[in-house]
mmCIF file of C-alpha atoms in Angstrom:
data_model
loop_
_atom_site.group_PDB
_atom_site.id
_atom_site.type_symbol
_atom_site.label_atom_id
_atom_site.label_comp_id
_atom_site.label_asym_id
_atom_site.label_seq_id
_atom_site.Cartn_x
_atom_site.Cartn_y
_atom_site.Cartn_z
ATOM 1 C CA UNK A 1112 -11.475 -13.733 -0.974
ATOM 2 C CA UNK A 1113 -8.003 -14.829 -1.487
ATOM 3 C CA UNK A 1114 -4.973 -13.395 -1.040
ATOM 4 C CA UNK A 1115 -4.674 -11.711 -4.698
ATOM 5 C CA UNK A 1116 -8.220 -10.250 -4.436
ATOM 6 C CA UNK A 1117 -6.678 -8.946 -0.931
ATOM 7 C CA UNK A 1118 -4.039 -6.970 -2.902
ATOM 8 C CA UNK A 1119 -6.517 -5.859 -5.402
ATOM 9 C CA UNK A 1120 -8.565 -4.327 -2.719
ATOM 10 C CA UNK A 1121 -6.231 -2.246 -1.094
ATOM 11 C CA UNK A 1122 -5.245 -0.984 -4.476
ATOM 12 C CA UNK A 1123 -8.770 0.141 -4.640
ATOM 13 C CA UNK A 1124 -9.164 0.941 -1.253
ATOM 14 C CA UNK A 1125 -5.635 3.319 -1.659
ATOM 15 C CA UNK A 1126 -7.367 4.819 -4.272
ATOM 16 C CA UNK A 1127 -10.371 6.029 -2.359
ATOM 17 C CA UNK A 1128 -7.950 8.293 -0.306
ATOM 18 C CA UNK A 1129 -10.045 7.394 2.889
ATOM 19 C CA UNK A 1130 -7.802 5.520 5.416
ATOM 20 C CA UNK A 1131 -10.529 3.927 6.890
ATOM 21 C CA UNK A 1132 -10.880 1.916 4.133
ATOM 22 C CA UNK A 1133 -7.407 0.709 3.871
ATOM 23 C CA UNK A 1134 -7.351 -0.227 7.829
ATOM 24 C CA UNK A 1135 -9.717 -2.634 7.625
ATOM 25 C CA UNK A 1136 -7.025 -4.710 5.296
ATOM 26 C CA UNK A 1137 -4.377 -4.232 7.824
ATOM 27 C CA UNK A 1138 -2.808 -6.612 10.677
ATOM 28 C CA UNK A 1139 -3.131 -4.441 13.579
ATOM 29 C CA UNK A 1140 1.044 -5.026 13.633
ATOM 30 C CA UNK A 1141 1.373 -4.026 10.385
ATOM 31 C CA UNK A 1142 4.836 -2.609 9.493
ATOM 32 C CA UNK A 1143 5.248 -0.103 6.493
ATOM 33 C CA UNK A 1144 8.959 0.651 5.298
ATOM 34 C CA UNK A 1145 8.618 3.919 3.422
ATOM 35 C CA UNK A 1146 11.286 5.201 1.256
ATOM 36 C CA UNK A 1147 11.756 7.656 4.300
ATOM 37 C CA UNK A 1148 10.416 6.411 6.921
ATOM 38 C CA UNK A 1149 9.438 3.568 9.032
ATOM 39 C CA UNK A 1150 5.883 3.406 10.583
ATOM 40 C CA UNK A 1151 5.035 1.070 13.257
ATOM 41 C CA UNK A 1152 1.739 1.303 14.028
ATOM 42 C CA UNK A 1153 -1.691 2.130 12.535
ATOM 43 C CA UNK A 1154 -1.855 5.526 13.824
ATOM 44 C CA UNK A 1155 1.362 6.509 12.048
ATOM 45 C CA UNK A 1156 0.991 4.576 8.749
ATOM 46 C CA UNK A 1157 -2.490 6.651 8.839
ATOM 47 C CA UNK A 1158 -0.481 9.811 9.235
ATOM 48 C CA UNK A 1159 1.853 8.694 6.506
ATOM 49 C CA UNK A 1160 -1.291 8.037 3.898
ATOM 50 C CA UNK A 1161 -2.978 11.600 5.119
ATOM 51 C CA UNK A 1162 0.375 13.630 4.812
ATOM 52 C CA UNK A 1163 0.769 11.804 0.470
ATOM 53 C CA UNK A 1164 -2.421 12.594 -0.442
ATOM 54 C CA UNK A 1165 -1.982 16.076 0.957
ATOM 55 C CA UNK A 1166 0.984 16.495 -1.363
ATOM 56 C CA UNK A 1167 0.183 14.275 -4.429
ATOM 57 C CA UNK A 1168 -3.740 15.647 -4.956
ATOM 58 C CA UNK A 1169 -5.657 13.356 -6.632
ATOM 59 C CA UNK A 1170 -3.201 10.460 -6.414
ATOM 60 C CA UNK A 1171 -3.982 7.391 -8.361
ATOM 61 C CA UNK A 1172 -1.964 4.004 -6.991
ATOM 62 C CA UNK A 1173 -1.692 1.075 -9.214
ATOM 63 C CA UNK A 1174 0.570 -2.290 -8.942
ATOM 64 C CA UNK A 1175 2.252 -3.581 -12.092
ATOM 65 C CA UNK A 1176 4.042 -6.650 -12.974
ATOM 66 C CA UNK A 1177 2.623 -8.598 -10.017
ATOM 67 C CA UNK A 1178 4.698 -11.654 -9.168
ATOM 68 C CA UNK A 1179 3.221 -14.090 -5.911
ATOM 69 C CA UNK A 1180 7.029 -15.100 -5.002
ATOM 70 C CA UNK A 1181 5.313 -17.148 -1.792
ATOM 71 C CA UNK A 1182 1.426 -18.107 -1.108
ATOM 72 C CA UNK A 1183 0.101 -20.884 1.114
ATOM 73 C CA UNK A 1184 -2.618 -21.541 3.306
ATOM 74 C CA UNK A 1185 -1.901 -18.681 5.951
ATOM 75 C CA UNK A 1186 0.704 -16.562 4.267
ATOM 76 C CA UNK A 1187 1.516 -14.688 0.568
ATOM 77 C CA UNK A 1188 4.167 -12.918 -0.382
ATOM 78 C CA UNK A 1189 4.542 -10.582 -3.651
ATOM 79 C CA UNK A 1190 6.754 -7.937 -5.636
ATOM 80 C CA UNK A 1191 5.046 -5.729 -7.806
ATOM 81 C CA UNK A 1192 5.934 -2.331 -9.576
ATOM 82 C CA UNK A 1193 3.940 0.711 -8.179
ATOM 83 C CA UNK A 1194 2.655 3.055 -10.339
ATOM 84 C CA UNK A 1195 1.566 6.763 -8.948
ATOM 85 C CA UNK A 1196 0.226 10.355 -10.756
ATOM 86 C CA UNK A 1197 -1.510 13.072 -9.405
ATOM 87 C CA UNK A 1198 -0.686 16.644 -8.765
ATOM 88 C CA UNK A 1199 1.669 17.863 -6.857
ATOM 89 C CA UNK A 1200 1.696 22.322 -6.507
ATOM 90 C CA UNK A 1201 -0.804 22.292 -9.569
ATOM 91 C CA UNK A 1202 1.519 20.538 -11.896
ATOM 92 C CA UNK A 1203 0.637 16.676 -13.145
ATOM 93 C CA UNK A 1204 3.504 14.321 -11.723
ATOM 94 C CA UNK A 1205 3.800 10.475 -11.785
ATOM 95 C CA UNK A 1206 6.707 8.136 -10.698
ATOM 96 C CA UNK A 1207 6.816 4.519 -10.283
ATOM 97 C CA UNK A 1208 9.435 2.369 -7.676
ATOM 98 C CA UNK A 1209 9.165 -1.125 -6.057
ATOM 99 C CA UNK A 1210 7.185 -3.113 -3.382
ATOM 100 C CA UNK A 1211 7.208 -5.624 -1.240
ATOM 101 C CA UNK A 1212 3.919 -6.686 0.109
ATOM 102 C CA UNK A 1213 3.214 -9.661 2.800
ATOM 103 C CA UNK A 1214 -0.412 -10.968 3.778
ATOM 104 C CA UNK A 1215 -1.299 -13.177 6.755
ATOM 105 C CA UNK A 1216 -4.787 -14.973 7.262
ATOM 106 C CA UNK A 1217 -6.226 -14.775 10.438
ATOM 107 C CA UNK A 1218 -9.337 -16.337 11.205
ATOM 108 C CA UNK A 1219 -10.016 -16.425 7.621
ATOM 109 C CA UNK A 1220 -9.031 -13.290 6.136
ATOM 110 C CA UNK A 1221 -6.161 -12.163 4.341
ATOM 111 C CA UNK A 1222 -4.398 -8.896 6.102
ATOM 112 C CA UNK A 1223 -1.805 -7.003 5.047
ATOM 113 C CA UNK A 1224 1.244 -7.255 7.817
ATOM 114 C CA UNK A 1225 4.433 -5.691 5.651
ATOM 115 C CA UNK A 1226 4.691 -3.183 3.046
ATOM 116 C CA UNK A 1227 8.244 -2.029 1.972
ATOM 117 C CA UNK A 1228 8.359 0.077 -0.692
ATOM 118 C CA UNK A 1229 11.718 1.706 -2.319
ATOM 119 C CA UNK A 1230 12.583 4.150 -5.850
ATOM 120 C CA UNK A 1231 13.752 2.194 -8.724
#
């Protein structure tokens, strides 16, 4: 696996709305800069994941416009366009914003270590 078929599987992994599916593709010192919040450590990026899909029911998460702005051999950087719909108090919603996304590869697989996403 490289580094995009890392990003492609936490897309999917997102999707699946189980968090311990999306652990196993983080850095244990993974970093997530919400919109609104900044997590620090698994147990609250977990609780930030939980409390979204609470409020977005079935969310679907998708990354647009991919660009790879850095790769090499142990680190990958990229920008992307996230996509998001679901329901939110019964009514269909979607809304889109930016993201920042940085993998390291440690003993030879790709983690993700940074996520900052922001509204366009």
């Amino acid at each position: 696996m490289d580094y995009r078929d890392a990003l492609a599987q936490y897309i999917n992994s997102t999707n699946t709305h189980d968090f311990s599916n999306i652990q196993q593709l983080l850095d244990p010192a993974a970093v997530y800069w919400f919109t609104d919040k900044t997590c620090t450590s698994l147990e609250e990026i977990k609780n930030y994941f939980e409390q979204a899909w609470q409020t977005i029911q079935e969310e679907v998460y998708s990354a647009v416009d991919v660009t790879w702005i850095a790769a090499g051999e142990d680190v990958a950087v990229c920008t992307y366009t996230y996509k998001w719909e679901g329901y939110y108090k019964g009514e269909h919603r979607e809304g889109c914003g930016r993201a920042t996304n940085v993998f390291k590869r440690a003993d030879g697989e790709w983690k993700l270590v940074h996520e900052h996403l922001s509204p366009l």
